[in-house]
Amino acid sequence: MIMLKILLHIMVQHVQTVRVAFLHQCAKNNVCPAVYAISDRPPSHRSKLLDAYHNKRTANLQLIDLGEHVVAFALDPQGSRFIQQKLERANPTEKAQLVDALRGHVLELAQHMNGSHVIRKALETIINEILTQVIPLSLHKYGCWVIECVLEHCTHKRLVLEQLHANVATLVTDQYGNHVIQHINSLSLHEYGNLVVQRLLEHCTEQQKRPVLEQLLDNVPTLVMDKYGSFVIQHMVEHGRPEDRERIVRSLQGDIMKHICRKAICNIIEKCLIFGTTEQKNA
């Protein structure tokens, strides 16, 4: 125990001696200790390739050449502009490699002045390419997942829905395209998506549209309260089977009648009065 205390005492004295020497050196060089320590650290994402690019020693540099230097370039003003410019003319392989290189660094780059431009440009490039291939992707085993993701999370729904609207019959009969169409509730609440649903109800067979109808009928209270969803319900009342209309009428008999002043609900009730049975009209 005594020996341990002696060793600890010697270690403490050694640390103090080193610290005093360090502070003397800082004072001699007129440098703050904190700044001195930080200045000796190598900058994060330091890149020899980026240095060479700054010094114009990288003739004909391409995206595919960046490799592990992508993040360093993205964080640098000149490097960020380089990536953005190259992305505009990049081929699919180059785009894929860039996206792969960004993996794990997206949050860091998105919160950086220069890096955020790269992330935005990459997203624009990917989305634009997807939007030109909506139907082929919708009919693909894995591509349909991408279109579903766009419908759920992206703001480019209109361009996607316009293409879906023109190809409903093809999509609903395809084993993968059918998955895209099954996002029926979110589609019904969209300005253009509700047109896709109405077209589906008009042109598909009973067997094809029955799963869609069941989803809609299970969500009548939500749909009737929405401007676009109410258009879908009106269409169902006018063109649907009597038993489906009956389920809609029953849904309207509950708390939903508290919102009778809403134009959307008034329009649905009007359709029920026109196309419903005597019992439904008296409900």
Short mmCIF file of N, CA and C in Angstrom, two decimals, residues 60-215:
data_model
loop_
_atom_site.label_atom_id
_atom_site.label_comp_id
_atom_site.label_asym_id
_atom_site.label_seq_id
_atom_site.Cartn_x
_atom_site.Cartn_y
_atom_site.Cartn_z
N ASN A 60 -9.20 16.66 -65.50
CA ASN A 60 -10.28 15.75 -65.89
C ASN A 60 -10.79 14.89 -64.73
N LEU A 61 -10.87 15.48 -63.55
CA LEU A 61 -11.39 14.76 -62.38
C LEU A 61 -12.88 14.51 -62.56
N GLN A 62 -13.33 13.29 -62.23
CA GLN A 62 -14.73 12.91 -62.38
C GLN A 62 -15.31 12.46 -61.04
N LEU A 63 -16.63 12.41 -60.96
CA LEU A 63 -17.29 11.96 -59.73
C LEU A 63 -16.78 10.61 -59.28
N ILE A 64 -16.62 9.73 -60.24
CA ILE A 64 -16.23 8.35 -59.93
C ILE A 64 -14.84 8.28 -59.30
N ASP A 65 -14.05 9.35 -59.47
CA ASP A 65 -12.69 9.38 -58.92
C ASP A 65 -12.65 9.78 -57.45
N LEU A 66 -13.75 10.32 -56.94
CA LEU A 66 -13.72 10.86 -55.58
C LEU A 66 -13.59 9.78 -54.51
N GLY A 67 -14.33 8.69 -54.69
CA GLY A 67 -14.23 7.59 -53.73
C GLY A 67 -14.44 8.04 -52.30
N GLU A 68 -13.46 7.76 -51.44
CA GLU A 68 -13.57 8.10 -50.02
C GLU A 68 -13.43 9.59 -49.75
N HIS A 69 -13.17 10.37 -50.80
CA HIS A 69 -12.99 11.81 -50.64
C HIS A 69 -14.28 12.59 -50.84
N VAL A 70 -15.39 11.90 -51.07
CA VAL A 70 -16.66 12.56 -51.37
C VAL A 70 -17.07 13.53 -50.27
N VAL A 71 -17.00 13.09 -49.02
CA VAL A 71 -17.45 13.93 -47.91
C VAL A 71 -16.58 15.18 -47.79
N ALA A 72 -15.28 15.02 -47.95
CA ALA A 72 -14.38 16.17 -47.89
C ALA A 72 -14.73 17.18 -48.98
N PHE A 73 -15.00 16.69 -50.16
CA PHE A 73 -15.38 17.58 -51.27
C PHE A 73 -16.72 18.25 -50.96
N ALA A 74 -17.66 17.49 -50.42
CA ALA A 74 -19.00 18.04 -50.16
C ALA A 74 -18.96 19.16 -49.13
N LEU A 75 -18.04 19.08 -48.18
CA LEU A 75 -17.94 20.10 -47.13
C LEU A 75 -17.16 21.33 -47.57
N ASP A 76 -16.49 21.22 -48.68
CA ASP A 76 -15.64 22.31 -49.18
C ASP A 76 -16.42 23.14 -50.21
N PRO A 77 -16.30 24.47 -50.18
CA PRO A 77 -17.06 25.30 -51.14
C PRO A 77 -16.82 24.91 -52.59
N GLN A 78 -15.55 24.80 -52.98
CA GLN A 78 -15.24 24.44 -54.36
C GLN A 78 -15.61 22.98 -54.65
N GLY A 79 -15.34 22.13 -53.68
CA GLY A 79 -15.66 20.71 -53.86
C GLY A 79 -17.15 20.47 -53.98
N SER A 80 -17.93 21.21 -53.20
CA SER A 80 -19.38 21.09 -53.25
C SER A 80 -19.90 21.48 -54.63
N ARG A 81 -19.39 22.58 -55.16
CA ARG A 81 -19.81 23.02 -56.50
C ARG A 81 -19.40 22.00 -57.56
N PHE A 82 -18.24 21.41 -57.38
CA PHE A 82 -17.77 20.38 -58.32
C PHE A 82 -18.76 19.21 -58.37
N ILE A 83 -19.16 18.72 -57.20
CA ILE A 83 -20.08 17.58 -57.14
C ILE A 83 -21.42 17.95 -57.78
N GLN A 84 -21.93 19.13 -57.45
CA GLN A 84 -23.23 19.55 -58.00
C GLN A 84 -23.19 19.63 -59.52
N GLN A 85 -22.13 20.19 -60.05
CA GLN A 85 -22.01 20.32 -61.51
C GLN A 85 -21.89 18.96 -62.18
N LYS A 86 -21.12 18.07 -61.58
CA LYS A 86 -20.94 16.75 -62.17
C LYS A 86 -22.22 15.92 -62.08
N LEU A 87 -23.00 16.13 -61.03
CA LEU A 87 -24.25 15.37 -60.88
C LEU A 87 -25.22 15.65 -62.02
N GLU A 88 -25.18 16.85 -62.55
CA GLU A 88 -26.11 17.21 -63.62
C GLU A 88 -25.89 16.38 -64.88
N ARG A 89 -24.66 15.88 -65.06
CA ARG A 89 -24.35 15.11 -66.27
C ARG A 89 -23.91 13.68 -65.94
N ALA A 90 -24.09 13.28 -64.70
CA ALA A 90 -23.60 11.97 -64.28
C ALA A 90 -24.46 10.84 -64.85
N ASN A 91 -23.83 9.70 -65.09
CA ASN A 91 -24.57 8.53 -65.53
C ASN A 91 -25.08 7.77 -64.30
N PRO A 92 -25.97 6.81 -64.48
CA PRO A 92 -26.54 6.08 -63.33
C PRO A 92 -25.51 5.46 -62.41
N THR A 93 -24.42 4.94 -62.98
CA THR A 93 -23.39 4.32 -62.15
C THR A 93 -22.73 5.34 -61.24
N GLU A 94 -22.42 6.50 -61.79
CA GLU A 94 -21.79 7.56 -61.00
C GLU A 94 -22.72 8.05 -59.90
N LYS A 95 -24.00 8.19 -60.22
CA LYS A 95 -24.97 8.63 -59.22
C LYS A 95 -25.07 7.61 -58.09
N ALA A 96 -25.12 6.34 -58.46
CA ALA A 96 -25.24 5.29 -57.45
C ALA A 96 -24.03 5.27 -56.54
N GLN A 97 -22.85 5.45 -57.11
CA GLN A 97 -21.63 5.44 -56.30
C GLN A 97 -21.58 6.64 -55.37
N LEU A 98 -22.06 7.78 -55.85
CA LEU A 98 -22.07 8.97 -55.00
C LEU A 98 -23.02 8.76 -53.82
N VAL A 99 -24.22 8.27 -54.10
CA VAL A 99 -25.19 8.04 -53.03
C VAL A 99 -24.63 7.06 -52.01
N ASP A 100 -23.95 6.03 -52.49
CA ASP A 100 -23.37 5.05 -51.58
C ASP A 100 -22.28 5.68 -50.71
N ALA A 101 -21.50 6.59 -51.30
CA ALA A 101 -20.43 7.25 -50.56
C ALA A 101 -20.99 8.21 -49.51
N LEU A 102 -22.18 8.75 -49.76
CA LEU A 102 -22.80 9.68 -48.82
C LEU A 102 -23.44 8.97 -47.63
N ARG A 103 -23.65 7.67 -47.78
CA ARG A 103 -24.31 6.90 -46.72
C ARG A 103 -23.56 7.04 -45.39
N GLY A 104 -24.28 7.36 -44.35
CA GLY A 104 -23.67 7.52 -43.04
C GLY A 104 -23.22 8.95 -42.75
N HIS A 105 -23.27 9.81 -43.78
CA HIS A 105 -22.83 11.20 -43.60
C HIS A 105 -23.93 12.20 -43.94
N VAL A 106 -25.12 11.71 -44.23
CA VAL A 106 -26.20 12.58 -44.71
C VAL A 106 -26.55 13.65 -43.69
N LEU A 107 -26.70 13.27 -42.43
CA LEU A 107 -27.08 14.24 -41.40
C LEU A 107 -26.01 15.32 -41.25
N GLU A 108 -24.76 14.89 -41.22
CA GLU A 108 -23.65 15.85 -41.09
C GLU A 108 -23.65 16.83 -42.25
N LEU A 109 -23.82 16.32 -43.46
CA LEU A 109 -23.77 17.17 -44.65
C LEU A 109 -25.01 18.07 -44.74
N ALA A 110 -26.16 17.52 -44.38
CA ALA A 110 -27.40 18.29 -44.48
C ALA A 110 -27.39 19.50 -43.55
N GLN A 111 -26.59 19.44 -42.49
CA GLN A 111 -26.52 20.53 -41.53
C GLN A 111 -25.31 21.44 -41.79
N HIS A 112 -24.67 21.25 -42.93
CA HIS A 112 -23.49 22.05 -43.26
C HIS A 112 -23.80 22.95 -44.45
N MET A 113 -23.25 24.16 -44.45
CA MET A 113 -23.56 25.14 -45.49
C MET A 113 -23.27 24.60 -46.88
N ASN A 114 -22.12 23.97 -47.07
CA ASN A 114 -21.76 23.45 -48.39
C ASN A 114 -22.33 22.05 -48.62
N GLY A 115 -22.28 21.24 -47.58
CA GLY A 115 -22.77 19.87 -47.71
C GLY A 115 -24.24 19.78 -48.02
N SER A 116 -25.02 20.73 -47.49
CA SER A 116 -26.47 20.69 -47.72
C SER A 116 -26.81 20.85 -49.20
N HIS A 117 -26.00 21.61 -49.92
CA HIS A 117 -26.24 21.77 -51.36
C HIS A 117 -26.05 20.45 -52.10
N VAL A 118 -25.07 19.68 -51.67
CA VAL A 118 -24.82 18.37 -52.29
C VAL A 118 -25.98 17.42 -52.02
N ILE A 119 -26.46 17.39 -50.78
CA ILE A 119 -27.58 16.51 -50.44
C ILE A 119 -28.81 16.89 -51.24
N ARG A 120 -29.08 18.18 -51.33
CA ARG A 120 -30.26 18.63 -52.08
C ARG A 120 -30.15 18.27 -53.56
N LYS A 121 -28.98 18.47 -54.12
CA LYS A 121 -28.78 18.16 -55.54
C LYS A 121 -28.91 16.67 -55.79
N ALA A 122 -28.38 15.87 -54.88
CA ALA A 122 -28.48 14.42 -55.02
C ALA A 122 -29.94 13.97 -54.97
N LEU A 123 -30.70 14.55 -54.05
CA LEU A 123 -32.12 14.20 -53.94
C LEU A 123 -32.88 14.61 -55.20
N GLU A 124 -32.61 15.81 -55.70
CA GLU A 124 -33.27 16.28 -56.91
C GLU A 124 -32.98 15.35 -58.09
N THR A 125 -31.73 14.94 -58.19
CA THR A 125 -31.32 14.07 -59.30
C THR A 125 -32.03 12.73 -59.22
N ILE A 126 -32.08 12.16 -58.02
CA ILE A 126 -32.72 10.86 -57.84
C ILE A 126 -34.22 10.95 -58.12
N ILE A 127 -34.86 11.97 -57.54
CA ILE A 127 -36.31 12.12 -57.71
C ILE A 127 -36.67 12.33 -59.18
N ASN A 128 -35.92 13.19 -59.86
CA ASN A 128 -36.21 13.46 -61.27
C ASN A 128 -36.12 12.20 -62.11
N GLU A 129 -35.15 11.36 -61.80
CA GLU A 129 -35.00 10.12 -62.55
C GLU A 129 -36.16 9.17 -62.26
N ILE A 130 -36.60 9.14 -61.01
CA ILE A 130 -37.73 8.28 -60.63
C ILE A 130 -39.00 8.74 -61.34
N LEU A 131 -39.20 10.06 -61.41
CA LEU A 131 -40.43 10.60 -61.97
C LEU A 131 -40.58 10.31 -63.46
N THR A 132 -39.49 10.00 -64.13
CA THR A 132 -39.58 9.65 -65.55
C THR A 132 -39.88 8.17 -65.76
N GLN A 133 -39.90 7.40 -64.66
CA GLN A 133 -40.08 5.95 -64.78
C GLN A 133 -41.12 5.42 -63.78
N VAL A 134 -42.15 6.20 -63.52
CA VAL A 134 -43.12 5.83 -62.48
C VAL A 134 -43.79 4.49 -62.78
N ILE A 135 -44.29 4.31 -63.99
CA ILE A 135 -45.04 3.08 -64.30
C ILE A 135 -44.12 1.86 -64.36
N PRO A 136 -42.98 1.92 -65.07
CA PRO A 136 -42.08 0.75 -65.04
C PRO A 136 -41.66 0.37 -63.62
N LEU A 137 -41.39 1.37 -62.79
CA LEU A 137 -41.01 1.07 -61.41
C LEU A 137 -42.18 0.49 -60.62
N SER A 138 -43.37 1.00 -60.88
CA SER A 138 -44.56 0.49 -60.18
C SER A 138 -44.82 -0.98 -60.49
N LEU A 139 -44.40 -1.41 -61.66
CA LEU A 139 -44.64 -2.79 -62.10
C LEU A 139 -43.45 -3.70 -61.78
N HIS A 140 -42.48 -3.16 -61.07
CA HIS A 140 -41.27 -3.93 -60.76
C HIS A 140 -41.30 -4.44 -59.32
N LYS A 141 -40.71 -5.60 -59.11
CA LYS A 141 -40.73 -6.24 -57.80
C LYS A 141 -40.21 -5.34 -56.69
N TYR A 142 -39.12 -4.63 -56.96
CA TYR A 142 -38.53 -3.75 -55.95
C TYR A 142 -38.86 -2.28 -56.23
N GLY A 143 -39.02 -1.95 -57.50
CA GLY A 143 -39.32 -0.56 -57.86
C GLY A 143 -40.62 -0.07 -57.27
N CYS A 144 -41.59 -0.98 -57.10
CA CYS A 144 -42.88 -0.56 -56.54
C CYS A 144 -42.71 -0.02 -55.12
N TRP A 145 -41.71 -0.54 -54.40
CA TRP A 145 -41.47 -0.02 -53.04
C TRP A 145 -41.02 1.44 -53.10
N VAL A 146 -40.24 1.76 -54.11
CA VAL A 146 -39.74 3.13 -54.27
C VAL A 146 -40.91 4.08 -54.52
N ILE A 147 -41.82 3.69 -55.40
CA ILE A 147 -42.98 4.54 -55.70
C ILE A 147 -43.86 4.69 -54.47
N GLU A 148 -44.03 3.62 -53.71
CA GLU A 148 -44.81 3.71 -52.48
C GLU A 148 -44.17 4.71 -51.52
N CYS A 149 -42.85 4.68 -51.45
CA CYS A 149 -42.12 5.60 -50.56
C CYS A 149 -42.32 7.05 -51.01
N VAL A 150 -42.29 7.28 -52.32
CA VAL A 150 -42.51 8.62 -52.85
C VAL A 150 -43.92 9.11 -52.48
N LEU A 151 -44.90 8.23 -52.61
CA LEU A 151 -46.28 8.59 -52.30
C LEU A 151 -46.45 8.90 -50.81
N GLU A 152 -45.67 8.24 -49.98
CA GLU A 152 -45.81 8.42 -48.53
C GLU A 152 -45.05 9.64 -48.01
N HIS A 153 -43.87 9.89 -48.58
CA HIS A 153 -42.97 10.84 -47.93
C HIS A 153 -42.56 12.05 -48.76
N CYS A 154 -42.78 12.03 -50.06
CA CYS A 154 -42.26 13.11 -50.90
C CYS A 154 -43.34 14.11 -51.28
N THR A 155 -42.89 15.26 -51.73
CA THR A 155 -43.82 16.32 -52.12
C THR A 155 -44.12 16.30 -53.62
N HIS A 156 -43.59 15.29 -54.32
CA HIS A 156 -43.75 15.23 -55.77
C HIS A 156 -44.93 14.33 -56.16
N LYS A 157 -45.94 14.24 -55.30
CA LYS A 157 -47.04 13.30 -55.54
C LYS A 157 -47.78 13.59 -56.84
N ARG A 158 -47.94 14.85 -57.17
CA ARG A 158 -48.77 15.19 -58.33
C ARG A 158 -48.26 14.52 -59.61
N LEU A 159 -46.96 14.63 -59.88
CA LEU A 159 -46.41 14.05 -61.10
C LEU A 159 -46.54 12.53 -61.09
N VAL A 160 -46.40 11.93 -59.92
CA VAL A 160 -46.55 10.48 -59.81
C VAL A 160 -48.01 10.09 -60.05
N LEU A 161 -48.91 10.80 -59.40
CA LEU A 161 -50.33 10.46 -59.48
C LEU A 161 -50.90 10.66 -60.88
N GLU A 162 -50.40 11.65 -61.58
CA GLU A 162 -50.87 11.86 -62.95
C GLU A 162 -50.55 10.65 -63.82
N GLN A 163 -49.38 10.06 -63.60
CA GLN A 163 -49.01 8.87 -64.37
C GLN A 163 -49.79 7.64 -63.91
N LEU A 164 -50.02 7.54 -62.61
CA LEU A 164 -50.82 6.42 -62.10
C LEU A 164 -52.25 6.51 -62.62
N HIS A 165 -52.77 7.73 -62.67
CA HIS A 165 -54.14 7.94 -63.11
C HIS A 165 -54.36 7.42 -64.53
N ALA A 166 -53.36 7.59 -65.37
CA ALA A 166 -53.49 7.17 -66.77
C ALA A 166 -53.26 5.67 -66.95
N ASN A 167 -52.85 4.98 -65.89
CA ASN A 167 -52.51 3.56 -66.04
C ASN A 167 -53.13 2.69 -64.94
N VAL A 168 -54.26 3.13 -64.42
CA VAL A 168 -54.89 2.41 -63.31
C VAL A 168 -55.19 0.95 -63.67
N ALA A 169 -55.77 0.74 -64.85
CA ALA A 169 -56.17 -0.62 -65.24
C ALA A 169 -54.97 -1.56 -65.29
N THR A 170 -53.85 -1.05 -65.78
CA THR A 170 -52.63 -1.87 -65.85
C THR A 170 -52.10 -2.16 -64.46
N LEU A 171 -52.08 -1.15 -63.63
CA LEU A 171 -51.49 -1.29 -62.29
C LEU A 171 -52.30 -2.24 -61.40
N VAL A 172 -53.61 -2.11 -61.45
CA VAL A 172 -54.45 -2.87 -60.53
C VAL A 172 -54.43 -4.36 -60.85
N THR A 173 -54.09 -4.72 -62.08
CA THR A 173 -54.04 -6.13 -62.46
C THR A 173 -52.63 -6.71 -62.36
N ASP A 174 -51.67 -5.90 -61.97
CA ASP A 174 -50.29 -6.36 -61.85
C ASP A 174 -49.96 -6.68 -60.40
N GLN A 175 -49.20 -7.75 -60.18
CA GLN A 175 -48.94 -8.18 -58.81
C GLN A 175 -48.14 -7.16 -58.01
N TYR A 176 -47.34 -6.34 -58.68
CA TYR A 176 -46.57 -5.33 -57.97
C TYR A 176 -47.24 -3.95 -58.06
N GLY A 177 -47.78 -3.63 -59.23
CA GLY A 177 -48.49 -2.36 -59.38
C GLY A 177 -49.66 -2.26 -58.42
N ASN A 178 -50.24 -3.39 -58.11
CA ASN A 178 -51.37 -3.43 -57.18
C ASN A 178 -50.97 -2.93 -55.80
N HIS A 179 -49.71 -3.17 -55.41
CA HIS A 179 -49.23 -2.69 -54.11
C HIS A 179 -49.23 -1.17 -54.06
N VAL A 180 -48.88 -0.55 -55.18
CA VAL A 180 -48.86 0.92 -55.24
C VAL A 180 -50.28 1.46 -55.09
N ILE A 181 -51.21 0.87 -55.81
CA ILE A 181 -52.60 1.33 -55.77
C ILE A 181 -53.21 1.13 -54.39
N GLN A 182 -52.71 0.18 -53.64
CA GLN A 182 -53.29 -0.11 -52.33
C GLN A 182 -53.05 0.99 -51.30
N HIS A 183 -52.25 1.98 -51.64
CA HIS A 183 -52.10 3.15 -50.76
C HIS A 183 -53.34 4.03 -50.92
N ILE A 184 -54.48 3.40 -50.78
CA ILE A 184 -55.71 4.00 -51.25
C ILE A 184 -56.20 5.14 -50.35
N ASN A 185 -56.00 5.02 -49.06
CA ASN A 185 -56.50 6.07 -48.17
C ASN A 185 -55.74 7.38 -48.35
N SER A 186 -54.41 7.28 -48.45
CA SER A 186 -53.62 8.50 -48.65
C SER A 186 -53.89 9.08 -50.03
N LEU A 187 -54.11 8.22 -51.02
CA LEU A 187 -54.44 8.71 -52.37
C LEU A 187 -55.77 9.45 -52.36
N SER A 188 -56.72 8.94 -51.62
CA SER A 188 -58.06 9.53 -51.61
C SER A 188 -58.07 10.95 -51.05
N LEU A 189 -57.10 11.26 -50.21
CA LEU A 189 -57.05 12.57 -49.57
C LEU A 189 -56.21 13.57 -50.35
N HIS A 190 -55.79 13.19 -51.53
CA HIS A 190 -54.93 14.06 -52.33
C HIS A 190 -55.69 14.65 -53.51
N GLU A 191 -55.31 15.85 -53.89
CA GLU A 191 -56.00 16.57 -54.96
C GLU A 191 -56.08 15.75 -56.25
N TYR A 192 -54.99 15.07 -56.59
CA TYR A 192 -54.98 14.25 -57.80
C TYR A 192 -55.16 12.77 -57.49
N GLY A 193 -54.76 12.39 -56.29
CA GLY A 193 -54.91 10.99 -55.90
C GLY A 193 -56.35 10.53 -55.89
N ASN A 194 -57.26 11.42 -55.49
CA ASN A 194 -58.67 11.01 -55.45
C ASN A 194 -59.19 10.70 -56.85
N LEU A 195 -58.60 11.32 -57.86
CA LEU A 195 -58.99 11.03 -59.25
C LEU A 195 -58.53 9.63 -59.65
N VAL A 196 -57.36 9.24 -59.14
CA VAL A 196 -56.86 7.89 -59.40
C VAL A 196 -57.83 6.86 -58.83
N VAL A 197 -58.27 7.11 -57.60
CA VAL A 197 -59.19 6.18 -56.94
C VAL A 197 -60.52 6.11 -57.69
N GLN A 198 -61.03 7.26 -58.09
CA GLN A 198 -62.31 7.27 -58.82
C GLN A 198 -62.19 6.53 -60.15
N ARG A 199 -61.08 6.72 -60.82
CA ARG A 199 -60.87 6.02 -62.09
C ARG A 199 -60.81 4.51 -61.87
N LEU A 200 -60.16 4.13 -60.80
CA LEU A 200 -60.08 2.71 -60.46
C LEU A 200 -61.48 2.13 -60.24
N LEU A 201 -62.30 2.87 -59.49
CA LEU A 201 -63.65 2.39 -59.20
C LEU A 201 -64.52 2.33 -60.46
N GLU A 202 -64.21 3.16 -61.43
CA GLU A 202 -65.00 3.20 -62.66
C GLU A 202 -64.65 2.07 -63.63
N HIS A 203 -63.37 1.75 -63.72
CA HIS A 203 -62.91 0.91 -64.83
C HIS A 203 -62.44 -0.49 -64.43
N CYS A 204 -62.40 -0.78 -63.16
CA CYS A 204 -61.93 -2.11 -62.75
C CYS A 204 -63.11 -3.03 -62.43
N THR A 205 -62.84 -4.31 -62.50
CA THR A 205 -63.89 -5.28 -62.19
C THR A 205 -64.17 -5.27 -60.70
N GLU A 206 -65.29 -5.87 -60.34
CA GLU A 206 -65.67 -5.94 -58.92
C GLU A 206 -64.59 -6.65 -58.11
N GLN A 207 -64.04 -7.71 -58.66
CA GLN A 207 -63.01 -8.46 -57.96
C GLN A 207 -61.75 -7.62 -57.76
N GLN A 208 -61.41 -6.83 -58.76
CA GLN A 208 -60.21 -6.00 -58.68
C GLN A 208 -60.38 -4.86 -57.67
N LYS A 209 -61.55 -4.27 -57.65
CA LYS A 209 -61.71 -3.08 -56.80
C LYS A 209 -62.27 -3.38 -55.41
N ARG A 210 -62.70 -4.62 -55.16
CA ARG A 210 -63.27 -4.94 -53.85
C ARG A 210 -62.31 -4.66 -52.69
N PRO A 211 -61.02 -5.06 -52.78
CA PRO A 211 -60.10 -4.73 -51.67
C PRO A 211 -59.99 -3.23 -51.44
N VAL A 212 -60.03 -2.47 -52.53
CA VAL A 212 -59.97 -1.01 -52.43
C VAL A 212 -61.22 -0.48 -51.74
N LEU A 213 -62.37 -0.98 -52.16
CA LEU A 213 -63.64 -0.54 -51.57
C LEU A 213 -63.68 -0.83 -50.07
N GLU A 214 -63.17 -1.98 -49.68
CA GLU A 214 -63.19 -2.33 -48.26
C GLU A 214 -62.35 -1.35 -47.44
N GLN A 215 -61.21 -0.97 -47.98
CA GLN A 215 -60.38 0.02 -47.28
C GLN A 215 -61.12 1.35 -47.14
#
